[in-house]
Each structure stands twice: as C-alpha cells, then as structure tokens.
Coordinates of C-alpha atoms and ligand atoms in Angstrom, one line a residue:
Chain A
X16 CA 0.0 0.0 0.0
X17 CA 2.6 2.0 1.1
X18 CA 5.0 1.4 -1.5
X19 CA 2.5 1.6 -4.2
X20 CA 1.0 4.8 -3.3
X21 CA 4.6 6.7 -2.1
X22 CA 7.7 4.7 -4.4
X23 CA 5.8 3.0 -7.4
X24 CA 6.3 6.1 -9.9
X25 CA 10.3 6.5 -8.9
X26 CA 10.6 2.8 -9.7
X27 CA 9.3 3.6 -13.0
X28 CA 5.9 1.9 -13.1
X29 CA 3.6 4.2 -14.2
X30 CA -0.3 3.9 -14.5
X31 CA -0.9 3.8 -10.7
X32 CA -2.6 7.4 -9.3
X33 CA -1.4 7.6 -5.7
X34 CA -4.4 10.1 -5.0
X35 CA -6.8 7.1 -6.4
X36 CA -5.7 4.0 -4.2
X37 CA -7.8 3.5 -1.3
X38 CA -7.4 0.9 1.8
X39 CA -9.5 -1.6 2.4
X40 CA -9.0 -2.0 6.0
X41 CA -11.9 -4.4 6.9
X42 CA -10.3 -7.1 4.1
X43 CA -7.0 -6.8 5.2
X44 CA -8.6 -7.8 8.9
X45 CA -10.6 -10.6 6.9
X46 CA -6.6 -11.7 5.4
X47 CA -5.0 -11.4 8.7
X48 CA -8.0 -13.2 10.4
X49 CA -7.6 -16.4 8.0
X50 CA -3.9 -16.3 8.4
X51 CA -4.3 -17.0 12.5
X52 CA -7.0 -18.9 11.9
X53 CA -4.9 -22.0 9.9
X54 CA -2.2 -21.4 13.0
X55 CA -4.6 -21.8 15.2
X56 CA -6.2 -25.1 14.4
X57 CA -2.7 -26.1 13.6
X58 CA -2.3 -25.8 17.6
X59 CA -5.2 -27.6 18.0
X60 CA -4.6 -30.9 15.7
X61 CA -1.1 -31.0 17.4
X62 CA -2.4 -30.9 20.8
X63 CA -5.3 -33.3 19.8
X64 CA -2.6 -35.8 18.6
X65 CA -0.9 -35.8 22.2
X66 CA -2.4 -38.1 24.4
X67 CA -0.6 -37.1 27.2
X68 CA -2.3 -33.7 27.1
X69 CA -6.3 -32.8 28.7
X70 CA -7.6 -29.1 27.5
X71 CA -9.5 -27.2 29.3
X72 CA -11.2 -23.9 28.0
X73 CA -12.2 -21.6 30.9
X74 CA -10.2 -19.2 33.3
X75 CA -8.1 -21.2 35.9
X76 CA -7.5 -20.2 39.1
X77 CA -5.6 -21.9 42.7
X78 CA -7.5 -22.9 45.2
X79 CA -4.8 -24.1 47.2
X80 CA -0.9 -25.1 46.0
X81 CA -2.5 -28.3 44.3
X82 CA -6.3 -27.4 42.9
X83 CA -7.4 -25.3 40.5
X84 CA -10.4 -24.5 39.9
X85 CA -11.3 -24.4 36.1
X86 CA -15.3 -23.3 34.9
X87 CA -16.4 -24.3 38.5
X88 CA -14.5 -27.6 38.0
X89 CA -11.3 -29.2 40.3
X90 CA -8.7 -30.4 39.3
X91 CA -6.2 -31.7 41.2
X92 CA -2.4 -31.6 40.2
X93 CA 1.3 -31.7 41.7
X94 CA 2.9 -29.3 40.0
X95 CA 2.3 -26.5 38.2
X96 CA 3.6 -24.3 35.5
X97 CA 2.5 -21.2 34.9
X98 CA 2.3 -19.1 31.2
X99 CA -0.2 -16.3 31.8
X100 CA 1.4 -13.8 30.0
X101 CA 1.0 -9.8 29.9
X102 CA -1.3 -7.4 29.7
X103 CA -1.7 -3.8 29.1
X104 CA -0.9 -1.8 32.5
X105 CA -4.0 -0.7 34.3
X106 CA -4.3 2.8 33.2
X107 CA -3.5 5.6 35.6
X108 CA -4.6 8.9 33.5
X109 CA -7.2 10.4 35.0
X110 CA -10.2 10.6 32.7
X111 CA -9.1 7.9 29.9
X112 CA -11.1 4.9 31.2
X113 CA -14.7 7.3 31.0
X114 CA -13.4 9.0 27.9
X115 CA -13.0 5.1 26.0
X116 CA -9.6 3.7 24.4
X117 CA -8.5 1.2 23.1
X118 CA -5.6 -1.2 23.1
X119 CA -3.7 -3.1 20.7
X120 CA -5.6 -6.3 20.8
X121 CA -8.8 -4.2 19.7
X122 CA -6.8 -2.2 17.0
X123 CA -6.0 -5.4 15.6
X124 CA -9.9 -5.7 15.0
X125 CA -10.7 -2.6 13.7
X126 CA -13.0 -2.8 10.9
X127 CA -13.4 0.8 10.0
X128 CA -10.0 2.7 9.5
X129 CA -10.2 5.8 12.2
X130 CA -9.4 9.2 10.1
X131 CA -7.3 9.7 13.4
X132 CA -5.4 8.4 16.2
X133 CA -4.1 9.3 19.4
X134 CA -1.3 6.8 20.7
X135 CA 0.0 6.9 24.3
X136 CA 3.3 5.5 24.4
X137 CA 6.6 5.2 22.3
X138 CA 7.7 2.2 23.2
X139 CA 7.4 -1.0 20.3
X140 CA 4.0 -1.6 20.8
X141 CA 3.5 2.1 20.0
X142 CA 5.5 2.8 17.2
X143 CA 4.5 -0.5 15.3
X144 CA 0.5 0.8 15.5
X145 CA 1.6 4.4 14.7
X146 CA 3.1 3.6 11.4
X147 CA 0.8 1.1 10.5
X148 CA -2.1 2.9 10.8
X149 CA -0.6 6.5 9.2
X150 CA 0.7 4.4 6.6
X151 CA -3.1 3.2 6.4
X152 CA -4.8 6.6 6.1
X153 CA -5.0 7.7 9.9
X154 CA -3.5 10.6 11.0
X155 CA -1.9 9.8 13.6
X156 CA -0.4 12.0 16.9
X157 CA 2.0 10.1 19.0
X158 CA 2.9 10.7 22.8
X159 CA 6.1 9.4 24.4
X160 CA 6.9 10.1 27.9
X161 CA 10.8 9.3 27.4
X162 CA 13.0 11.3 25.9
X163 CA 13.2 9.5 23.0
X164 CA 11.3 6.4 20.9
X165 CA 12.1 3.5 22.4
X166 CA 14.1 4.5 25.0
X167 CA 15.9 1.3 25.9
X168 CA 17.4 1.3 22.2
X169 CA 20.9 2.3 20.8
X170 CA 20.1 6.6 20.6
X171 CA 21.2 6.8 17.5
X172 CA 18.1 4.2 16.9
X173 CA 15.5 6.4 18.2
X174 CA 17.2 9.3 16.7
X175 CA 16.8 8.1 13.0
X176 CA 13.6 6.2 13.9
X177 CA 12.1 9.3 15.0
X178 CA 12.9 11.3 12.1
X179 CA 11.5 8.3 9.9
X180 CA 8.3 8.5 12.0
X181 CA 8.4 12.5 11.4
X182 CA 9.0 12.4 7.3
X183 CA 5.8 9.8 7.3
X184 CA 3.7 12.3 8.5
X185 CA 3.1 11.3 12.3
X186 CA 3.0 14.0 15.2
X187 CA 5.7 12.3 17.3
X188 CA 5.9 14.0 20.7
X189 CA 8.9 13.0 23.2
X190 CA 9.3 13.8 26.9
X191 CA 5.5 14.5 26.4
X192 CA 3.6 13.0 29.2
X193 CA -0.2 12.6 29.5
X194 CA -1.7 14.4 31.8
X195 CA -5.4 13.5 31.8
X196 CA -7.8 12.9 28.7
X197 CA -11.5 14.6 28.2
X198 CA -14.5 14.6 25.8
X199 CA -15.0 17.1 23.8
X200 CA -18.1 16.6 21.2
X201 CA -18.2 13.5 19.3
X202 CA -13.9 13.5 20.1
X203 CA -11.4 12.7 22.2
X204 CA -8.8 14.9 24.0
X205 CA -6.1 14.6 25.6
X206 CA -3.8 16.9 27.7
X207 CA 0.2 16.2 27.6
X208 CA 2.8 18.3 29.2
X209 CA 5.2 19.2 26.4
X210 CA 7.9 21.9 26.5
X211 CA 6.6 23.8 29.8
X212 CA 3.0 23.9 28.3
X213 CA -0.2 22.4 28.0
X214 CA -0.9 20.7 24.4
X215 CA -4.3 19.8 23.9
X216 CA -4.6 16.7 20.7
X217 CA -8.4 15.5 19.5
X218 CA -8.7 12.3 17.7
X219 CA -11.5 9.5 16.9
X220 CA -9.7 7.0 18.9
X221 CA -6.9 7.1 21.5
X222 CA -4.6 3.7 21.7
X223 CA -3.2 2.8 24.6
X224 CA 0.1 1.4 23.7
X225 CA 1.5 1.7 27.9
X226 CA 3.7 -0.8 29.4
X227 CA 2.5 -4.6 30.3
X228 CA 2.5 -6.4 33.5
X229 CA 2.1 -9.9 34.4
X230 CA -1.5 -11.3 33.9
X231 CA -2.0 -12.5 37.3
X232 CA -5.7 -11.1 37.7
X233 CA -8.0 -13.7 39.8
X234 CA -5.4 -16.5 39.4
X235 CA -5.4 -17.2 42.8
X236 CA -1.7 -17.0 43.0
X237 CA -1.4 -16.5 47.2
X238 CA -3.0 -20.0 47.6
X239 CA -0.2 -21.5 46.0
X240 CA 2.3 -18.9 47.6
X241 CA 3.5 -17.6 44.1
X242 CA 4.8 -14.1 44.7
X243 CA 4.7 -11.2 42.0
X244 CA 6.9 -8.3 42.6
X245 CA 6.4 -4.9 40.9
X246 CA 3.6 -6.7 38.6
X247 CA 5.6 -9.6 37.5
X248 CA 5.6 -12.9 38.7
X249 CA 9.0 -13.7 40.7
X250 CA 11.6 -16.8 39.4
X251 CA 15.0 -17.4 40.0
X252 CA 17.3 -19.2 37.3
X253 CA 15.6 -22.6 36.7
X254 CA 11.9 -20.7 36.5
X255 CA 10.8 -21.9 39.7
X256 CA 8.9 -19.3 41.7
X257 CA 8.5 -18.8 45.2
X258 CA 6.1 -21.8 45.5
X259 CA 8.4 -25.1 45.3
X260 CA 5.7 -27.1 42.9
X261 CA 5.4 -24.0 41.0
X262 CA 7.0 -22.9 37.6
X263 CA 6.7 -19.4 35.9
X264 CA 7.6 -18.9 32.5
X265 CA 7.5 -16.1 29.5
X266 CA 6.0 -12.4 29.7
X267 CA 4.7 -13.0 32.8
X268 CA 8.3 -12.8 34.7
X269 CA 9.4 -9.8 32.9
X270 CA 12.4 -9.3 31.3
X271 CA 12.5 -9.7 27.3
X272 CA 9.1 -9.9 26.3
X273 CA 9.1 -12.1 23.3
X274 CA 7.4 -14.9 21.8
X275 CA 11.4 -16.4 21.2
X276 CA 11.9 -15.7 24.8
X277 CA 8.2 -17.8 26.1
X278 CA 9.3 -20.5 23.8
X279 CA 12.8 -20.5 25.3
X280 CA 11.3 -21.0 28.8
X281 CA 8.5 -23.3 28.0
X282 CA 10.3 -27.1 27.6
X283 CA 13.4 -25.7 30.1
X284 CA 10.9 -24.7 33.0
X285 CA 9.1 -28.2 32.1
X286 CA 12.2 -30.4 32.2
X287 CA 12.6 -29.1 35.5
X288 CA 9.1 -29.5 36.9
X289 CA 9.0 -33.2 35.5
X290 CA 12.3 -34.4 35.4
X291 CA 13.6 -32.3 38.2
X292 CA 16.6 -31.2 36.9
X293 CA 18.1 -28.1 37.8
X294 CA 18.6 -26.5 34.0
X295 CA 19.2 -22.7 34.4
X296 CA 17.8 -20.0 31.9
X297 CA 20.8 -18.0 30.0
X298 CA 19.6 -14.7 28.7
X299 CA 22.5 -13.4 27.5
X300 CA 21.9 -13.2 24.0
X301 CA 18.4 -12.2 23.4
X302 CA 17.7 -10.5 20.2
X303 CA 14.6 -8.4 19.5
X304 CA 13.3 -6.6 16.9
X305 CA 10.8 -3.8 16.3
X306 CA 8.7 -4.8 13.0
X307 CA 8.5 -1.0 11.6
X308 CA 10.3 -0.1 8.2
X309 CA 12.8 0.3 8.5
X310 CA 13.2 -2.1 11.2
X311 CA 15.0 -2.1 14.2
X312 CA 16.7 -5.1 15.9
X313 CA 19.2 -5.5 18.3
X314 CA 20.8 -7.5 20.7
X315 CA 22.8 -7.3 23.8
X316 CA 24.4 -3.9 25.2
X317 CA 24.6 -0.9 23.6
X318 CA 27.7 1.2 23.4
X319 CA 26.3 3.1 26.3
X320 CA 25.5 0.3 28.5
X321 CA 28.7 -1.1 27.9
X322 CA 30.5 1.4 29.0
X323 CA 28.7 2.0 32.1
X324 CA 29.1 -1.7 32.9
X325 CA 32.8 -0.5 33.0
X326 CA 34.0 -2.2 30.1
X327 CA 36.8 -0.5 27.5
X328 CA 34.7 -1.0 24.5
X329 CA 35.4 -0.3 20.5
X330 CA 32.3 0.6 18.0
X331 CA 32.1 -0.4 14.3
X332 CA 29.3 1.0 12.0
X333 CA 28.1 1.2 8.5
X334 CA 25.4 3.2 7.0
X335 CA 23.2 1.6 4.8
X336 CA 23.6 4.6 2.9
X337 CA 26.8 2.9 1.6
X338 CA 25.6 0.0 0.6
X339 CA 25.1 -1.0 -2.6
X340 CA 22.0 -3.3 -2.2
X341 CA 20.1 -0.7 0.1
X342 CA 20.7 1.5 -2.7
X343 CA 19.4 -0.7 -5.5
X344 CA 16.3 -1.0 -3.5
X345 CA 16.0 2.5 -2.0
X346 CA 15.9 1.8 1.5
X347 CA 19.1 4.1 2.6
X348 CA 17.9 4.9 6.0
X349 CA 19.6 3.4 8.5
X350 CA 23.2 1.9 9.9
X351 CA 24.7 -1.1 11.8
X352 CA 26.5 -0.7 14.5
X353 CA 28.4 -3.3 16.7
X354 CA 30.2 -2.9 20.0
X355 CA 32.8 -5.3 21.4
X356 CA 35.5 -5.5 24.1
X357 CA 38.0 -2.8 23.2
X358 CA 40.8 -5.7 24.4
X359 CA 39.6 -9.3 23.9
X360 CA 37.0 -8.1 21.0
X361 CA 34.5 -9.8 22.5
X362 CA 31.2 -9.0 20.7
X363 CA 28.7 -7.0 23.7
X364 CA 25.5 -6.3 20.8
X365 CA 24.8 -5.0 17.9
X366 CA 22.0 -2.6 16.9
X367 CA 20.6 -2.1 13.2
X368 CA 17.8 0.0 12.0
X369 CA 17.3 -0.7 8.1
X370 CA 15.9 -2.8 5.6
X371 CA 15.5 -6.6 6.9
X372 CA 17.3 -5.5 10.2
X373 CA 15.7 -8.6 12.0
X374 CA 17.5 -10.6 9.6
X375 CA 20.2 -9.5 9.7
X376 CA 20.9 -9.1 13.3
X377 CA 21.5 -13.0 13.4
X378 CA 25.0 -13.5 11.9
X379 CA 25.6 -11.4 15.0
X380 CA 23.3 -13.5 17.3
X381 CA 25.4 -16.6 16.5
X382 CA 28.8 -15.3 17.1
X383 CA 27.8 -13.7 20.6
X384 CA 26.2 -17.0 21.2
X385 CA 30.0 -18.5 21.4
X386 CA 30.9 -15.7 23.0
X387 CA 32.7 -14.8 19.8
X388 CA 34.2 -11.6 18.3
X389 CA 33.5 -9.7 15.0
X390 CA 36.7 -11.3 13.1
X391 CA 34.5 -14.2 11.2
X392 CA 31.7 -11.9 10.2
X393 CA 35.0 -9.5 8.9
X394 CA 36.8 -12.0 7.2
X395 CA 33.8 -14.6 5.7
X396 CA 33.2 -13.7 2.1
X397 CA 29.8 -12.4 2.0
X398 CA 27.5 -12.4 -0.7
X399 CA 27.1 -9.1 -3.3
X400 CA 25.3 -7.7 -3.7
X401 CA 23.4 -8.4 -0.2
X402 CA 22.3 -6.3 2.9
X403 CA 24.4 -8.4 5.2
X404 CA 26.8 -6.8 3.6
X405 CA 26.2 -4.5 5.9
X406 CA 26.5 -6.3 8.8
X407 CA 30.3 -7.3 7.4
X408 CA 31.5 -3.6 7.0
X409 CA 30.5 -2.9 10.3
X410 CA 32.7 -5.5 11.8
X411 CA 35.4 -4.3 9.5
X412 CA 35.4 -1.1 11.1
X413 CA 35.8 -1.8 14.5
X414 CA 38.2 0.2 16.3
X415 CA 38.8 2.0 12.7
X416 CA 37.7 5.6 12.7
X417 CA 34.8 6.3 12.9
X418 CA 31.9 6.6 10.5
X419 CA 30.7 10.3 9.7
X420 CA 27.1 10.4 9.2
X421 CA 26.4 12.0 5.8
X422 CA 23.3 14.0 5.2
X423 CA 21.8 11.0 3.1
Chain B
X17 CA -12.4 -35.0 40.2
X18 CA -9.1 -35.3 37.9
X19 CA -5.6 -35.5 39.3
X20 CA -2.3 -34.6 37.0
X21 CA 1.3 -34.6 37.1
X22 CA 1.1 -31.0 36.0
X23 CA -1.0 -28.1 35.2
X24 CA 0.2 -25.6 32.6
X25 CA -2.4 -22.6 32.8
X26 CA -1.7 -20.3 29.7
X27 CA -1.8 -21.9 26.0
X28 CA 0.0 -19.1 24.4
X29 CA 3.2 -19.3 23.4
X30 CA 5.1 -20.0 26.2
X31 CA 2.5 -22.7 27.4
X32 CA 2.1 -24.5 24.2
X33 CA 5.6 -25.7 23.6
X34 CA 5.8 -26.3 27.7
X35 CA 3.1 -28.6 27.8
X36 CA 3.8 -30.6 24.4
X37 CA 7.6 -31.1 26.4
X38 CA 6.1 -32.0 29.7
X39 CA 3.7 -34.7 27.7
X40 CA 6.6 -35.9 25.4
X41 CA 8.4 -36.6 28.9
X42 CA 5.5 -39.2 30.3
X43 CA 3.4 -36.5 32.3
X44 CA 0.1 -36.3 32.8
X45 CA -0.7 -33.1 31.5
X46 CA -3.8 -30.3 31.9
X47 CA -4.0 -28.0 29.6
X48 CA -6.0 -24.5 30.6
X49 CA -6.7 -21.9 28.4
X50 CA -9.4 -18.8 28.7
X51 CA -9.4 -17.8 25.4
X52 CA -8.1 -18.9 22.1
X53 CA -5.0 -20.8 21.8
X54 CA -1.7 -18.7 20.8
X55 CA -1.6 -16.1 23.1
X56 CA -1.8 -12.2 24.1
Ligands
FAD2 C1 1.1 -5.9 19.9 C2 2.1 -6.9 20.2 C3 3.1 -7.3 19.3 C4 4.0 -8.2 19.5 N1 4.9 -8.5 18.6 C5 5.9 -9.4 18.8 C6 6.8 -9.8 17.8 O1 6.8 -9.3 16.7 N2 7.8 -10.7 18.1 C7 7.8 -11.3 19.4 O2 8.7 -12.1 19.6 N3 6.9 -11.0 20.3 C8 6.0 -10.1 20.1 N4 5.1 -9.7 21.1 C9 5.2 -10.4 22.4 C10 4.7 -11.8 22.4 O3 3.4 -11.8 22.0 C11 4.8 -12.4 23.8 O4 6.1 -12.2 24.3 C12 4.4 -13.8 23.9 O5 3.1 -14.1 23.5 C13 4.6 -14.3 25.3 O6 4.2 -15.6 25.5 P1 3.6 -16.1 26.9 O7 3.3 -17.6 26.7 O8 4.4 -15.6 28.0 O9 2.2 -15.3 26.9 P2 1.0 -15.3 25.9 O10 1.4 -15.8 24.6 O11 0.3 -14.0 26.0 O12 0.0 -16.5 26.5 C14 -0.6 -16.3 27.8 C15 -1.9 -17.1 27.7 O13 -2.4 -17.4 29.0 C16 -3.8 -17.3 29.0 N5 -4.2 -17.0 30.4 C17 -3.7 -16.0 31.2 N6 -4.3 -16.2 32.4 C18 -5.1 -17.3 32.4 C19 -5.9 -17.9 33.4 N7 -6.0 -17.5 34.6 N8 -6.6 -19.0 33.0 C20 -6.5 -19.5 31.7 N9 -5.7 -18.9 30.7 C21 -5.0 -17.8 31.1 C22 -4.1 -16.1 28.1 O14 -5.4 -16.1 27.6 C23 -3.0 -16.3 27.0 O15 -3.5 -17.0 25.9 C24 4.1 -8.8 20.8 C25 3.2 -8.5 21.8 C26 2.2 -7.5 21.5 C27 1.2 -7.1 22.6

C-alpha cells in the first residue's frame, strides 16, 4: 500500500494514481484473520494428537498449591507451571477509562479505518501501531513520555527512527507526558505536558500502547504462595517461583518480552518441573526486533551500557547509505553498529535500524552466542550484492575511525 | 475430580511448547486456556 502509493512512480511503473488507491481495511482484517485462523487449528490438531495432554477452556484459578479451579470444575495436580502472559498496564490517566480507548488487541480488530489516532506510548508496541495505521490513512499523533522512541534502544536508533516516524507524517511528541484525557463533542482529547506547556490533541480514537504487566488477575496466585513483585511474577534461574511445585515462564516474569523468549522457557521450565533437573535459563543473548520499516533489531548492550558496565569498548558502524544493495532497493535509512570488548574483541550487541534488520541481526546472534568476536563476520566472504553486507563492513570497522554520518 | 502430574495454565506461546515437552516426557498433562489458543 505504502509502496504503491509513495515509491511506485520512482521505480518507474507508471499507471498507478497515488491520490486514487484507497485501503481496504476491513479485508486486510478478513486476510489477517484467516492467516491465524490455519495457526490456530494447527495448535489444536497437534495438541489433539498428544495423548498425554487434557484441554480445558475456561479461566483457571488456585484454590490451594495443588487445585485449580477451572469453569467451577477441580482439578487436582502436583505441580504447576504457569504461562499467563502480559497485559496492558492498568491505566493511571485520570479521565481515559470514561473517555474510552483502546488497546492493541482491539486495533487489531478494527474494521473501520479511524481518520485519526491518538497513541499513548513510544515504546514497540506504540511505534509498530503508529506507522501502521498512518501508513493506512489515519493521521496519527503520538505521545512518548521518554525522551526519546524507544528509549531502551541504541540513541542513534531512536534518533533516525524518530525522524522516519516525522518524514511519514506522524506527530511524534517526546518527553510529552499525558496528563489526563476529556470529551470534547463527538472527540477525544487529551492533555500532555510538552515543553513547559499544555498541548491539547483531538482524535477518533486514542490507543493505549503503555507498558505490560504480568496477567495475574483472579489466578489465585497467594493460595499457592507464588509471589509477584512490581507486577511480575518472581523466578529465579531454573523458572521456579517462590512456590516449590510452582514454575513461571515467558512475559509474565518480565524481562525480554518475546514470543522467542516464552518458547525459550517453556520445555526448560518443564524439564525441571518433570524431570527435576536443575537447568538454568541463560539470557545473555536475546535479540529483539521492532517490526516497523525500517526495522530495528538489536541484541545485547549498547555502546552506552557497555560502557557504564565499566567495560573499554570499540564501536564499528556502516550506514546503509553505503551500501550497494540498500541502494538498488531505496531503503538508505539506516546503519549497523556493533560494539565489542576494546581488548579481547568480545562482541557486547549490535543494533541495526534498516531494511531486513531482523535478519540480519542474526550472523551477529550466533557469534555472541560462542561468545565470539566480530573477526568471522569481517573475514567470511559475504555475498554481493546483499544487505548483510552491511552487517560485514560494520565489523570491518571496528576500532577504525569512525563513520561520519552523511546527510543521506 | 481429575488429578495430574502438571497443570500448565496459559496456551499461548510459552505454554504450548511447555506442555507438548512435559507430555513428550510421560506427564500427565492439563492444559487450561481462557481464550483462544496462541496467546496475548
Ligand atoms: C502488539 C504486540 C506485538 C508483539 N509482537 C511481537 C513480535 O513481533 N515478536 C515477538 O517475539 N513478540 C511479540 N510480542 C510479544 C509476544 O506476543 C509475547 O512475548 C508472547 O506471546 C509471550 O508468550 P507467553 O506464553 O508468555 O504469553 P501469551 O502468549 O500471552 O500467553 C498467555 C496465555 O495465557 C492465557 N491465560 C492467562 N491467564 C489465564 C488464566 N488465569 N486461565 C487461563 N488462561 C489464562 C491467556 O489467555 C493467553 O492465551 C508482541 C506483543 C504485543 C502485545
């Protein structure tokens, strides 16, 4: 859509009228809707086929350490492993709940496309929605409380992802926090503190895009003794939680919130519970990745957290500006960067924001994984012309001079 | 009333892979889910 409308005349097609192609939102719910739908019932042939495994639909909740009580039903079990997951925090700004948002589960459902948007929050939830849905139609106003997108990125990632966001066409607003939200007519306001001043923004619908805590709601979770902590459920290494017949796995323990993460956890914490062995979770190299265009993904520290970790540490970087791939498919925007150990070379993370980013981020994945420095990805004869190219020139250039960003 | 080895509440993806391991491994498993399978 985006490409069609924005890019398709500079890559020479012609016939296509920007001004005349329209979004069908309610059919692209209808594709998305049939995609889960054949992933779904792919979950439930594979469970069917395990005769090991009961299902029960219903909301489940301890009684006491050993029964849970499922659709007024008990059942009765040693051990326990919980994978509740996250929700949206409960909201805390004062006049939001009467005035009516909505959250991303809901603006997954959409079926009309909003002529505009409020989002609250800049973290990856937020600035996912927010392109999405300017890139649909909806005008969209965006309101971080950090100081910058994604705040627990590299800064030169929220830096060039902010002024992606901006050159889109969203109102991106950092260190702008919500104050309270009101009705005004058929729309919704709301009040953020930006600069010293009050801002008032109106929109159809506000999104909710705040952090998420553990899903703990009515689970019973002092019966069994399972203690949560600042809204997440507490573990130590082996995902055992403060109950000793209980196991706690995925979003709902913090941390990395990913679906790689959960399915990390999931057969470790159960190899403990029924085996009993004593396997310990290593989240040392976690990547993540934040699904906007360009994408960002990243894994381990950044230069800054390095360094504040005390470590001596050398930076290599290459702007996709200078690559010849990027180029051929006009997706400059963007660099890689990678820091390692300034004496041993070790590789501490690497942080792209470009084209494919969250594939590229892997070759990096795999040599942290051995504990491993940037000399194979330097040396190994990549393929032209390729992104990961990219990826190679960075580790080239570590300890080298470094990179001047150019006004492309 | 039914008695298990283990309970894995949550059939998103954390749970599912955690419950197809603890089956594969001999245990009695119950599965409990409030919605749809797959998670948040
Ligand atoms: C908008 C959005 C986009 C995301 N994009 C990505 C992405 O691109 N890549 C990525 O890796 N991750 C992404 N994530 C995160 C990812 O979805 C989670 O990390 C992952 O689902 C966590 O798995 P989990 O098993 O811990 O929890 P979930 O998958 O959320 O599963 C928990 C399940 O437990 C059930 N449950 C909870 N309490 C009870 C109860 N008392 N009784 C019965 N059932 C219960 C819930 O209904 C739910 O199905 C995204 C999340 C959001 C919100």
């Amino acid at each position: 859509m985006h490409l069609v409308q924005r890019r398709a005349h500079e890559f020479g097609v012609r016939g296509v009228n920007p001004d005349a192609v329209t979004f069908d939102l309610a059919a692209a719910v209808v594709r998305k809707d049939a995609i889960v739908k054949g992933i779904i019932s792919g979950i439930y042939s594979a469970l069917k086929k395990n005769k090991n495994i009961a299902f029960f639909t219903g909301h489940a909740e301890f009684i006491s350490p050993v029964d849970i009580r499922v659709n007024g039903k008990r059942l009765t079990t040693e051990k326990t492993l919980l994978a509740v997951g996250a929700r949206t925090a409960t909201v805390d700004i004062p006049g939001l709940a009467e005035v009516g948002f909505i959250t991303n589960y809901e603006a997954l459902t959409l079926e009309y496309l909003p002529a505009s948007m409020i989002i609250i929050g800049a973290g990856y939830v937020g600035v996912e929605f927010a392109q999405m849905y300017a890139r649909f139609g909806t005008k969209v106003v965006m309101l971080g409380r950090a100081p910058r997108v994604m705040p627990h990125e590299d800064e030169e990632v929220s830096a060039v992802l902010a002024d992606v966001l901006w050159a889109e066409g969203i109102d991106l607003y950092i260190s702008a926090p919500v104050l309270r939200a009101e009705r005004e007519g058929e729309g919704k306001v709301v009040v953020a503190q930006i600069g010293g001043e009050e801002r008032r923004f109106k929109a159809e619908v506000i999104l909710f895009a705040g952090g998420r805590i553990a899903r703990v709601d009515e689970l019973g979770l002092a019966q069994a003794g399972v203690e949560v902590e600042r809204h997440m459920i507490q573990v130590n290494s082996e995902l055992r939680t403060t109950a000793s017949n209980v196991w706690s796995i995925g979003d709902a323990n913090g941390g990395a919130m990913f679906t790689h993460r959960a399915t990390y956890d999931g057969p470790l914490a159960a190899l403990n519970a029924v085996r009993g062995l004593k396997k310990k979770v290593d989240y040392r190299v976690v990547p993540r990745a934040v699904f906007s265009e360009p994408a960002v993904a990243s894994v381990g520290l950044t230069e800054r957290q390095a360094r504040e970790a005390g470590h001596e540490v050398k930076v290599g970087k290459h702007l996709f500006a200078h690559t010849g791939r990027a180029k051929a498919i006009g997706q400059t925007e963007g660099f890689v960067k990678i820091v390692a150990d300034a004496k041993s070379g070790e590789i501490f993370g690497a942080h792209i924001l470009g084209a494919h980013a969250d594939i590229l981020i892997h070759q990096v994945v795999t040599a942290m994984y051995n504990h491993g420095t940037a000399e194979p990805i330097a040396k190994s004869i990549h393929i032209h012309p390729t992104l990961s190219e990219a990826v190679k020139s960075a580790a080239k250039a570590i300890g080298a001079a470094p990179v001047i960003q150019t006004g492309e | 009333m039914e008695k298990f080895d283990i309970a894995v509440i949550g059939g998103g993806q954390g749970g599912l892979p955690a419950a197809h391991m603890a089956a594969n491994l001999g245990a009695k498993v119950a599965l409990i889910e409030m919605r749809e399978v797959g998670g948040t």
